[in-house]
Amino acid sequence: EAAGEDPWAMRVQASIPFTDEELLWVRLVSAYSAKLIMCGSCGHVDGLTKEMYRGMGLSPSHCYSIVHVAAAKGGTLRLVKVRNPWGTGLKWKGAFSDDDSANWTPEVKAEVGAQDLGRDGGTFWMTLQDLTKYFNSITICPYREDWS
């Protein structure tokens, strides 16, 4: 609503089987292509404690910007680039973290344009599966230059 229109929100619950990951991916890719504003709310997922979030390098009960989405390996690997608006603090420790040399092959880096690993404070990549595991909602809304 702050951007001038009702946001398009998708609820993502790890405790309930998220059966339409394909729809979520299509919406994220479409929103990214249309240069829409995207954010995700981290925390409040059944079965995960604040300590578990912190252990993975995520701030519980916190909102992150979704700044890029990209596929690799013929579309089978779906990655989401997320940014903590604080720019500092906890650092993602899961798959495709900045220090994950096993998953970040030169080919994957080139396919998704991830040459800046570790250089942009508060920004990290994660799989779509991890996004749906640790985030409880995704909000997508348009950006209007005439909004004040």
GROMACS .gro file of N, CA and C in nm:
model
  444
    1GLU      N    1   0.083  -0.119   0.000
    1GLU     CA    2   0.000   0.000   0.000
    1GLU      C    3   0.087   0.125   0.000
    2ALA      N    4   0.204   0.120   0.062
    2ALA     CA    5   0.292   0.237   0.066
    2ALA      C    6   0.338   0.277  -0.074
    3ALA      N    7   0.341   0.182  -0.166
    3ALA     CA    8   0.384   0.213  -0.301
    3ALA      C    9   0.268   0.263  -0.387
    4GLY      N   10   0.149   0.273  -0.330
    4GLY     CA   11   0.038   0.330  -0.402
    4GLY      C   12  -0.067   0.231  -0.448
    5GLU      N   13  -0.042   0.102  -0.436
    5GLU     CA   14  -0.138   0.001  -0.476
    5GLU      C   15  -0.134  -0.112  -0.375
    6ASP      N   16  -0.238  -0.194  -0.377
    6ASP     CA   17  -0.239  -0.308  -0.287
    6ASP      C   18  -0.127  -0.404  -0.323
    7PRO      N   19  -0.052  -0.452  -0.226
    7PRO     CA   20   0.055  -0.547  -0.255
    7PRO      C   21  -0.001  -0.683  -0.293
    8TRP      N   22   0.077  -0.758  -0.362
    8TRP     CA   23   0.043  -0.893  -0.401
    8TRP      C   24   0.123  -0.982  -0.308
    9ALA      N   25   0.058  -1.045  -0.214
    9ALA     CA   26   0.128  -1.122  -0.112
    9ALA      C   27   0.103  -1.271  -0.131
   10MET      N   28   0.205  -1.350  -0.105
   10MET     CA   29   0.193  -1.496  -0.104
   10MET      C   30   0.238  -1.545   0.032
   11ARG      N   31   0.157  -1.623   0.095
   11ARG     CA   32   0.191  -1.680   0.224
   11ARG      C   33   0.268  -1.809   0.198
   12VAL      N   34   0.382  -1.823   0.262
   12VAL     CA   35   0.466  -1.940   0.247
   12VAL      C   36   0.483  -2.001   0.385
   13GLN      N   37   0.434  -2.119   0.406
   13GLN     CA   38   0.446  -2.183   0.538
   13GLN      C   39   0.525  -2.312   0.525
   14ALA      N   40   0.633  -2.323   0.599
   14ALA     CA   41   0.714  -2.444   0.595
   14ALA      C   42   0.643  -2.560   0.663
   15SER      N   43   0.554  -2.532   0.759
   15SER     CA   44   0.488  -2.640   0.831
   15SER      C   45   0.375  -2.703   0.749
   16ILE      N   46   0.330  -2.633   0.648
   16ILE     CA   47   0.228  -2.684   0.558
   16ILE      C   48   0.299  -2.711   0.426
   17PRO      N   49   0.282  -2.830   0.368
   17PRO     CA   50   0.351  -2.855   0.241
   17PRO      C   51   0.316  -2.747   0.138
   18PHE      N   52   0.416  -2.676   0.093
   18PHE     CA   53   0.394  -2.570  -0.006
   18PHE      C   54   0.393  -2.638  -0.142
   19THR      N   55   0.273  -2.666  -0.191
   19THR     CA   56   0.257  -2.752  -0.307
   19THR      C   57   0.281  -2.682  -0.439
   20ASP      N   58   0.283  -2.551  -0.440
   20ASP     CA   59   0.298  -2.481  -0.568
   20ASP      C   60   0.422  -2.395  -0.571
   21GLU      N   61   0.537  -2.459  -0.551
   21GLU     CA   62   0.664  -2.388  -0.558
   21GLU      C   63   0.685  -2.331  -0.699
   22GLU      N   64   0.633  -2.401  -0.798
   22GLU     CA   65   0.643  -2.354  -0.936
   22GLU      C   66   0.574  -2.218  -0.953
   23LEU      N   67   0.456  -2.203  -0.895
   23LEU     CA   68   0.383  -2.076  -0.902
   23LEU      C   69   0.461  -1.965  -0.832
   24LEU      N   70   0.516  -1.995  -0.716
   24LEU     CA   71   0.597  -1.897  -0.645
   24LEU      C   72   0.714  -1.854  -0.732
   25TRP      N   73   0.785  -1.949  -0.792
   25TRP     CA   74   0.899  -1.917  -0.877
   25TRP      C   75   0.858  -1.829  -0.995
   26VAL      N   76   0.750  -1.865  -1.061
   26VAL     CA   77   0.702  -1.788  -1.176
   26VAL      C   78   0.668  -1.645  -1.133
   27ARG      N   79   0.606  -1.631  -1.018
   27ARG     CA   80   0.571  -1.496  -0.970
   27ARG      C   81   0.696  -1.416  -0.935
   28LEU      N   82   0.794  -1.480  -0.872
   28LEU     CA   83   0.918  -1.410  -0.839
   28LEU      C   84   0.991  -1.365  -0.965
   29VAL      N   85   1.003  -1.454  -1.062
   29VAL     CA   86   1.071  -1.421  -1.187
   29VAL      C   87   0.996  -1.310  -1.261
   30SER      N   88   0.864  -1.320  -1.266
   30SER     CA   89   0.784  -1.217  -1.333
   30SER      C   90   0.799  -1.082  -1.263
   31ALA      N   91   0.794  -1.084  -1.131
   31ALA     CA   92   0.807  -0.960  -1.054
   31ALA      C   93   0.946  -0.899  -1.073
   32TYR      N   94   1.049  -0.982  -1.073
   32TYR     CA   95   1.185  -0.932  -1.094
   32TYR      C   96   1.197  -0.870  -1.234
   33SER      N   97   1.144  -0.938  -1.334
   33SER     CA   98   1.150  -0.887  -1.471
   33SER      C   99   1.076  -0.755  -1.486
   34ALA      N  100   0.966  -0.739  -1.411
   34ALA     CA  101   0.886  -0.617  -1.417
   34ALA      C  102   0.939  -0.508  -1.323
   35LYS      N  103   1.050  -0.537  -1.255
   35LYS     CA  104   1.112  -0.443  -1.161
   35LYS      C  105   1.018  -0.402  -1.048
   36LEU      N  106   0.944  -0.501  -0.997
   36LEU     CA  107   0.855  -0.476  -0.884
   36LEU      C  108   0.932  -0.489  -0.753
   37ILE      N  109   0.880  -0.432  -0.649
   37ILE     CA  110   0.941  -0.439  -0.516
   37ILE      C  111   0.903  -0.573  -0.455
   38MET      N  112   1.002  -0.646  -0.403
   38MET     CA  113   0.976  -0.775  -0.340
   38MET      C  114   1.044  -0.780  -0.204
   39CYS      N  115   0.974  -0.837  -0.108
   39CYS     CA  116   1.035  -0.857   0.023
   39CYS      C  117   0.979  -0.985   0.084
   40GLY      N  118   1.051  -1.036   0.181
   40GLY     CA  119   1.010  -1.157   0.250
   40GLY      C  120   1.020  -1.139   0.399
   41SER      N  121   0.924  -1.195   0.470
   41SER     CA  122   0.924  -1.191   0.615
   41SER      C  123   0.983  -1.320   0.668
   42CYS      N  124   1.085  -1.306   0.750
   42CYS     CA  125   1.158  -1.420   0.803
   42CYS      C  126   1.112  -1.447   0.946
   43GLY      N  127   1.083  -1.571   0.975
   43GLY     CA  128   1.044  -1.607   1.110
   43GLY      C  129   0.901  -1.652   1.120
   44HIS      N  130   0.862  -1.689   1.240
   44HIS     CA  131   0.726  -1.732   1.271
   44HIS      C  132   0.683  -1.855   1.190
   45VAL      N  133   0.776  -1.943   1.159
   45VAL     CA  134   0.744  -2.068   1.092
   45VAL      C  135   0.737  -2.175   1.199
   46ASP      N  136   0.629  -2.251   1.199
   46ASP     CA  137   0.611  -2.356   1.300
   46ASP      C  138   0.729  -2.452   1.302
   47GLY      N  139   0.774  -2.484   1.422
   47GLY     CA  140   0.882  -2.579   1.440
   47GLY      C  141   1.021  -2.519   1.438
   48LEU      N  142   1.034  -2.391   1.406
   48LEU     CA  143   1.165  -2.326   1.403
   48LEU      C  144   1.171  -2.221   1.513
   49THR      N  145   1.275  -2.230   1.593
   49THR     CA  146   1.293  -2.136   1.703
   49THR      C  147   1.380  -2.018   1.659
   50LYS      N  148   1.379  -1.913   1.740
   50LYS     CA  149   1.465  -1.798   1.711
   50LYS      C  150   1.611  -1.841   1.707
   51GLU      N  151   1.649  -1.934   1.793
   51GLU     CA  152   1.787  -1.983   1.795
   51GLU      C  153   1.821  -2.054   1.665
   52MET      N  154   1.725  -2.129   1.610
   52MET     CA  155   1.748  -2.197   1.482
   52MET      C  156   1.771  -2.096   1.370
   53TYR      N  157   1.691  -1.990   1.369
   53TYR     CA  158   1.711  -1.885   1.268
   53TYR      C  159   1.849  -1.822   1.283
   54ARG      N  160   1.882  -1.784   1.405
   54ARG     CA  161   2.014  -1.721   1.428
   54ARG      C  162   2.127  -1.817   1.391
   55GLY      N  163   2.107  -1.946   1.419
   55GLY     CA  164   2.207  -2.047   1.384
   55GLY      C  165   2.230  -2.056   1.234
   56MET      N  166   2.129  -2.022   1.156
   56MET     CA  167   2.143  -2.021   1.010
   56MET      C  168   2.187  -1.884   0.958
   57GLY      N  169   2.202  -1.788   1.050
   57GLY     CA  170   2.246  -1.655   1.009
   57GLY      C  171   2.134  -1.564   0.966
   58LEU      N  172   2.013  -1.593   1.011
   58LEU     CA  173   1.896  -1.510   0.978
   58LEU      C  174   1.843  -1.442   1.103
   59SER      N  175   1.795  -1.321   1.087
   59SER     CA  176   1.732  -1.250   1.198
   59SER      C  177   1.584  -1.287   1.203
   60PRO      N  178   1.540  -1.350   1.311
   60PRO     CA  179   1.398  -1.386   1.318
   60PRO      C  180   1.311  -1.262   1.331
   61SER      N  181   1.189  -1.272   1.286
   61SER     CA  182   1.093  -1.160   1.290
   61SER      C  183   1.149  -1.037   1.220
   62HIS      N  184   1.200  -1.058   1.099
   62HIS     CA  185   1.268  -0.951   1.027
   62HIS      C  186   1.229  -0.958   0.879
   63CYS      N  187   1.229  -0.845   0.815
   63CYS     CA  188   1.196  -0.837   0.673
   63CYS      C  189   1.324  -0.818   0.591
   64TYR      N  190   1.333  -0.891   0.482
   64TYR     CA  191   1.447  -0.883   0.391
   64TYR      C  192   1.396  -0.843   0.252
   65SER      N  193   1.478  -0.771   0.178
   65SER     CA  194   1.446  -0.739   0.039
   65SER      C  195   1.486  -0.857  -0.048
   66ILE      N  196   1.409  -0.884  -0.150
   66ILE     CA  197   1.447  -0.982  -0.252
   66ILE      C  198   1.493  -0.900  -0.371
   67VAL      N  199   1.623  -0.909  -0.403
   67VAL     CA  200   1.680  -0.818  -0.502
   67VAL      C  201   1.713  -0.883  -0.636
   68HIS      N  202   1.711  -1.016  -0.641
   68HIS     CA  203   1.741  -1.084  -0.768
   68HIS      C  204   1.692  -1.228  -0.759
   69VAL      N  205   1.649  -1.282  -0.870
   69VAL     CA  206   1.617  -1.424  -0.881
   69VAL      C  207   1.683  -1.475  -1.008
   70ALA      N  208   1.738  -1.595  -1.002
   70ALA     CA  209   1.807  -1.650  -1.118
   70ALA      C  210   1.808  -1.802  -1.111
   71ALA      N  211   1.807  -1.864  -1.228
   71ALA     CA  212   1.812  -2.009  -1.237
   71ALA      C  213   1.944  -2.051  -1.300
   72ALA      N  214   1.990  -2.169  -1.262
   72ALA     CA  215   2.113  -2.226  -1.317
   72ALA      C  216   2.089  -2.375  -1.343
   73LYS      N  217   2.188  -2.437  -1.401
   73LYS     CA  218   2.183  -2.581  -1.429
   73LYS      C  219   2.057  -2.619  -1.507
   74GLY      N  220   2.032  -2.546  -1.614
   74GLY     CA  221   1.917  -2.576  -1.698
   74GLY      C  222   1.784  -2.548  -1.632
   75GLY      N  223   1.783  -2.460  -1.534
   75GLY     CA  224   1.660  -2.423  -1.465
   75GLY      C  225   1.628  -2.508  -1.343
   76THR      N  226   1.710  -2.609  -1.316
   76THR     CA  227   1.682  -2.697  -1.201
   76THR      C  228   1.727  -2.638  -1.069
   77LEU      N  229   1.819  -2.544  -1.073
   77LEU     CA  230   1.866  -2.476  -0.952
   77LEU      C  231   1.809  -2.335  -0.953
   78ARG      N  232   1.726  -2.307  -0.853
   78ARG     CA  233   1.660  -2.177  -0.844
   78ARG      C  234   1.712  -2.102  -0.723
   79LEU      N  235   1.772  -1.986  -0.749
   79LEU     CA  236   1.835  -1.909  -0.643
   79LEU      C  237   1.771  -1.771  -0.630
   80VAL      N  238   1.769  -1.724  -0.507
   80VAL     CA  239   1.711  -1.595  -0.474
   80VAL      C  240   1.817  -1.514  -0.400
   81LYS      N  241   1.842  -1.392  -0.445
   81LYS     CA  242   1.937  -1.303  -0.379
   81LYS      C  243   1.857  -1.214  -0.284
   82VAL      N  244   1.896  -1.219  -0.157
   82VAL     CA  245   1.822  -1.153  -0.050
   82VAL      C  246   1.913  -1.049   0.015
   83ARG      N  247   1.854  -0.941   0.063
   83ARG     CA  248   1.934  -0.838   0.132
   83ARG      C  249   1.869  -0.799   0.263
   84ASN      N  250   1.951  -0.801   0.367
   84ASN     CA  251   1.910  -0.749   0.496
   84ASN      C  252   1.920  -0.597   0.486
   85PRO      N  253   1.811  -0.524   0.502
   85PRO     CA  254   1.819  -0.378   0.486
   85PRO      C  255   1.912  -0.310   0.586
   86TRP      N  256   1.942  -0.378   0.697
   86TRP     CA  257   2.038  -0.321   0.793
   86TRP      C  258   2.179  -0.324   0.736
   87GLY      N  259   2.206  -0.417   0.644
   87GLY     CA  260   2.337  -0.427   0.582
   87GLY      C  261   2.444  -0.491   0.667
   88THR      N  262   2.414  -0.519   0.791
   88THR     CA  263   2.512  -0.580   0.881
   88THR      C  264   2.440  -0.682   0.969
   89GLY      N  265   2.516  -0.745   1.054
   89GLY     CA  266   2.456  -0.839   1.149
   89GLY      C  267   2.484  -0.982   1.111
   90LEU      N  268   2.385  -1.066   1.128
   90LEU     CA  269   2.400  -1.208   1.101
   90LEU      C  270   2.429  -1.232   0.954
   91LYS      N  271   2.497  -1.344   0.926
   91LYS     CA  272   2.536  -1.377   0.789
   91LYS      C  273   2.485  -1.517   0.756
   92TRP      N  274   2.411  -1.532   0.646
   92TRP     CA  275   2.354  -1.659   0.603
   92TRP      C  276   2.459  -1.769   0.602
   93LYS      N  277   2.424  -1.885   0.660
   93LYS     CA  278   2.518  -1.997   0.671
   93LYS      C  279   2.472  -2.121   0.594
   94GLY      N  280   2.360  -2.113   0.525
   94GLY     CA  281   2.306  -2.228   0.453
   94GLY      C  282   2.370  -2.247   0.317
   95ALA      N  283   2.306  -2.332   0.236
   95ALA     CA  284   2.354  -2.359   0.101
   95ALA      C  285   2.361  -2.228   0.022
   96PHE      N  286   2.468  -2.212  -0.052
   96PHE     CA  287   2.494  -2.094  -0.134
   96PHE      C  288   2.523  -1.969  -0.052
   97SER      N  289   2.569  -1.989   0.071
   97SER     CA  290   2.621  -1.875   0.147
   97SER      C  291   2.749  -1.828   0.078
   98ASP      N  292   2.797  -1.714   0.117
   98ASP     CA  293   2.918  -1.659   0.054
   98ASP      C  294   3.037  -1.754   0.065
   99ASP      N  295   3.042  -1.833   0.172
   99ASP     CA  296   3.157  -1.922   0.197
   99ASP      C  297   3.135  -2.064   0.146
  100ASP      N  298   3.027  -2.091   0.076
  100ASP     CA  299   2.992  -2.226   0.031
  100ASP      C  300   3.058  -2.258  -0.102
  101SER      N  301   3.186  -2.292  -0.098
  101SER     CA  302   3.260  -2.319  -0.222
  101SER      C  303   3.216  -2.449  -0.289
  102ALA      N  304   3.154  -2.540  -0.216
  102ALA     CA  305   3.107  -2.665  -0.277
  102ALA      C  306   2.994  -2.639  -0.377
  103ASN      N  307   2.902  -2.550  -0.344
  103ASN     CA  308   2.790  -2.521  -0.435
  103ASN      C  309   2.821  -2.410  -0.534
  104TRP      N  310   2.904  -2.314  -0.494
  104TRP     CA  311   2.935  -2.202  -0.581
  104TRP      C  312   3.047  -2.239  -0.678
  105THR      N  313   3.013  -2.319  -0.777
  105THR     CA  314   3.111  -2.352  -0.881
  105THR      C  315   3.126  -2.231  -0.973
  106PRO      N  316   3.235  -2.221  -1.046
  106PRO     CA  317   3.250  -2.110  -1.141
  106PRO      C  318   3.135  -2.103  -1.242
  107GLU      N  319   3.083  -2.220  -1.282
  107GLU     CA  320   2.973  -2.223  -1.378
  107GLU      C  321   2.845  -2.164  -1.319
  108VAL      N  322   2.812  -2.202  -1.195
  108VAL     CA  323   2.691  -2.150  -1.130
  108VAL      C  324   2.705  -1.999  -1.108
  109LYS      N  325   2.822  -1.956  -1.061
  109LYS     CA  326   2.845  -1.812  -1.042
  109LYS      C  327   2.820  -1.735  -1.172
  110ALA      N  328   2.873  -1.788  -1.282
  110ALA     CA  329   2.857  -1.721  -1.411
  110ALA      C  330   2.711  -1.720  -1.456
  111GLU      N  331   2.641  -1.832  -1.436
  111GLU     CA  332   2.501  -1.841  -1.481
  111GLU      C  333   2.410  -1.742  -1.409
  112VAL      N  334   2.432  -1.721  -1.280
  112VAL     CA  335   2.342  -1.633  -1.204
  112VAL      C  336   2.400  -1.494  -1.182
  113GLY      N  337   2.523  -1.472  -1.227
  113GLY     CA  338   2.585  -1.340  -1.210
  113GLY      C  339   2.625  -1.312  -1.067
  114ALA      N  340   2.680  -1.412  -1.001
  114ALA     CA  341   2.716  -1.398  -0.859
  114ALA      C  342   2.866  -1.379  -0.842
  115GLN      N  343   2.921  -1.283  -0.911
  115GLN     CA  344   3.065  -1.258  -0.901
  115GLN      C  345   3.101  -1.173  -0.780
  116ASP      N  346   3.001  -1.118  -0.712
  116ASP     CA  347   3.026  -1.025  -0.601
  116ASP      C  348   3.010  -1.087  -0.463
  117LEU      N  349   3.024  -1.217  -0.451
  117LEU     CA  350   3.002  -1.285  -0.323
  117LEU      C  351   3.086  -1.223  -0.212
  118GLY      N  352   3.021  -1.190  -0.103
  118GLY     CA  353   3.090  -1.139   0.015
  118GLY      C  354   3.127  -0.992   0.010
  119ARG      N  355   3.102  -0.926  -0.102
  119ARG     CA  356   3.141  -0.786  -0.115
  119ARG      C  357   3.029  -0.688  -0.085
  120ASP      N  358   2.907  -0.735  -0.086
  120ASP     CA  359   2.792  -0.646  -0.066
  120ASP      C  360   2.732  -0.677   0.070
  121GLY      N  361   2.761  -0.596   0.170
  121GLY     CA  362   2.717  -0.620   0.306
  121GLY      C  363   2.568  -0.644   0.319
  122GLY      N  364   2.534  -0.753   0.384
  122GLY     CA  365   2.395  -0.786   0.410
  122GLY      C  366   2.325  -0.859   0.298
  123THR      N  367   2.393  -0.881   0.185
  123THR     CA  368   2.332  -0.947   0.070
  123THR      C  369   2.385  -1.089   0.059
  124PHE      N  370   2.295  -1.182   0.030
  124PHE     CA  371   2.335  -1.322   0.015
  124PHE      C  372   2.238  -1.395  -0.076
  125TRP      N  373   2.281  -1.510  -0.126
  125TRP     CA  374   2.198  -1.596  -0.211
  125TRP      C  375   2.150  -1.714  -0.128
  126MET      N  376   2.031  -1.763  -0.161
  126MET     CA  377   1.979  -1.886  -0.100
  126MET      C  378   1.892  -1.957  -0.204
  127THR      N  379   1.870  -2.086  -0.182
  127THR     CA  380   1.784  -2.160  -0.274
  127THR      C  381   1.638  -2.122  -0.252
  128LEU      N  382   1.558  -2.145  -0.352
  128LEU     CA  383   1.414  -2.122  -0.338
  128LEU      C  384   1.359  -2.210  -0.226
  129GLN      N  385   1.411  -2.332  -0.213
  129GLN     CA  386   1.366  -2.422  -0.107
  129GLN      C  387   1.394  -2.363   0.031
  130ASP      N  388   1.511  -2.304   0.050
  130ASP     CA  389   1.542  -2.242   0.179
  130ASP      C  390   1.456  -2.118   0.203
  131LEU      N  391   1.426  -2.045   0.099
  131LEU     CA  392   1.337  -1.930   0.113
  131LEU      C  393   1.201  -1.976   0.167
  132THR      N  394   1.147  -2.083   0.110
  132THR     CA  395   1.016  -2.132   0.156
  132THR      C  396   1.025  -2.198   0.293
  133LYS      N  397   1.143  -2.242   0.332
  133LYS     CA  398   1.160  -2.305   0.464
  133LYS      C  399   1.166  -2.201   0.575
  134TYR      N  400   1.239  -2.092   0.554
  134TYR     CA  401   1.267  -1.996   0.661
  134TYR      C  402   1.182  -1.869   0.656
  135PHE      N  403   1.118  -1.843   0.544
  135PHE     CA  404   1.037  -1.722   0.531
  135PHE      C  405   0.890  -1.759   0.534
  136ASN      N  406   0.809  -1.681   0.604
  136ASN     CA  407   0.668  -1.716   0.614
  136ASN      C  408   0.579  -1.638   0.519
  137SER      N  409   0.630  -1.534   0.456
  137SER     CA  410   0.550  -1.464   0.355
  137SER      C  411   0.640  -1.388   0.259
  138ILE      N  412   0.589  -1.371   0.140
  138ILE     CA  413   0.655  -1.293   0.035
  138ILE      C  414   0.555  -1.187  -0.008
  139THR      N  415   0.598  -1.063  -0.018
  139THR     CA  416   0.511  -0.956  -0.065
  139THR      C  417   0.572  -0.894  -0.190
  140ILE      N  418   0.489  -0.876  -0.290
  140ILE     CA  419   0.531  -0.816  -0.416
  140ILE      C  420   0.438  -0.699  -0.443
  141CYS      N  421   0.496  -0.583  -0.471
  141CYS     CA  422   0.411  -0.468  -0.502
  141CYS      C  423   0.481  -0.380  -0.606
  142PRO      N  424   0.402  -0.304  -0.680
  142PRO     CA  425   0.460  -0.219  -0.783
  142PRO      C  426   0.529  -0.097  -0.724
  143TYR      N  427   0.619  -0.043  -0.800
  143TYR     CA  428   0.686   0.083  -0.765
  143TYR      C  429   0.629   0.191  -0.856
  144ARG      N  430   0.588   0.299  -0.795
  144ARG     CA  431   0.533   0.410  -0.873
  144ARG      C  432   0.618   0.534  -0.851
  145GLU      N  433   0.672   0.585  -0.960
  145GLU     CA  434   0.757   0.703  -0.949
  145GLU      C  435   0.679   0.826  -0.906
  146ASP      N  436   0.547   0.827  -0.930
  146ASP     CA  437   0.467   0.943  -0.893
  146ASP      C  438   0.418   0.938  -0.748
  147TRP      N  439   0.450   0.830  -0.676
  147TRP     CA  440   0.406   0.818  -0.537
  147TRP      C  441   0.491   0.907  -0.447
  148SER      N  442   0.428   0.976  -0.357
  148SER     CA  443   0.505   1.059  -0.265
  148SER      C  444   0.452   1.043  -0.124
   0.00000   0.00000   0.00000
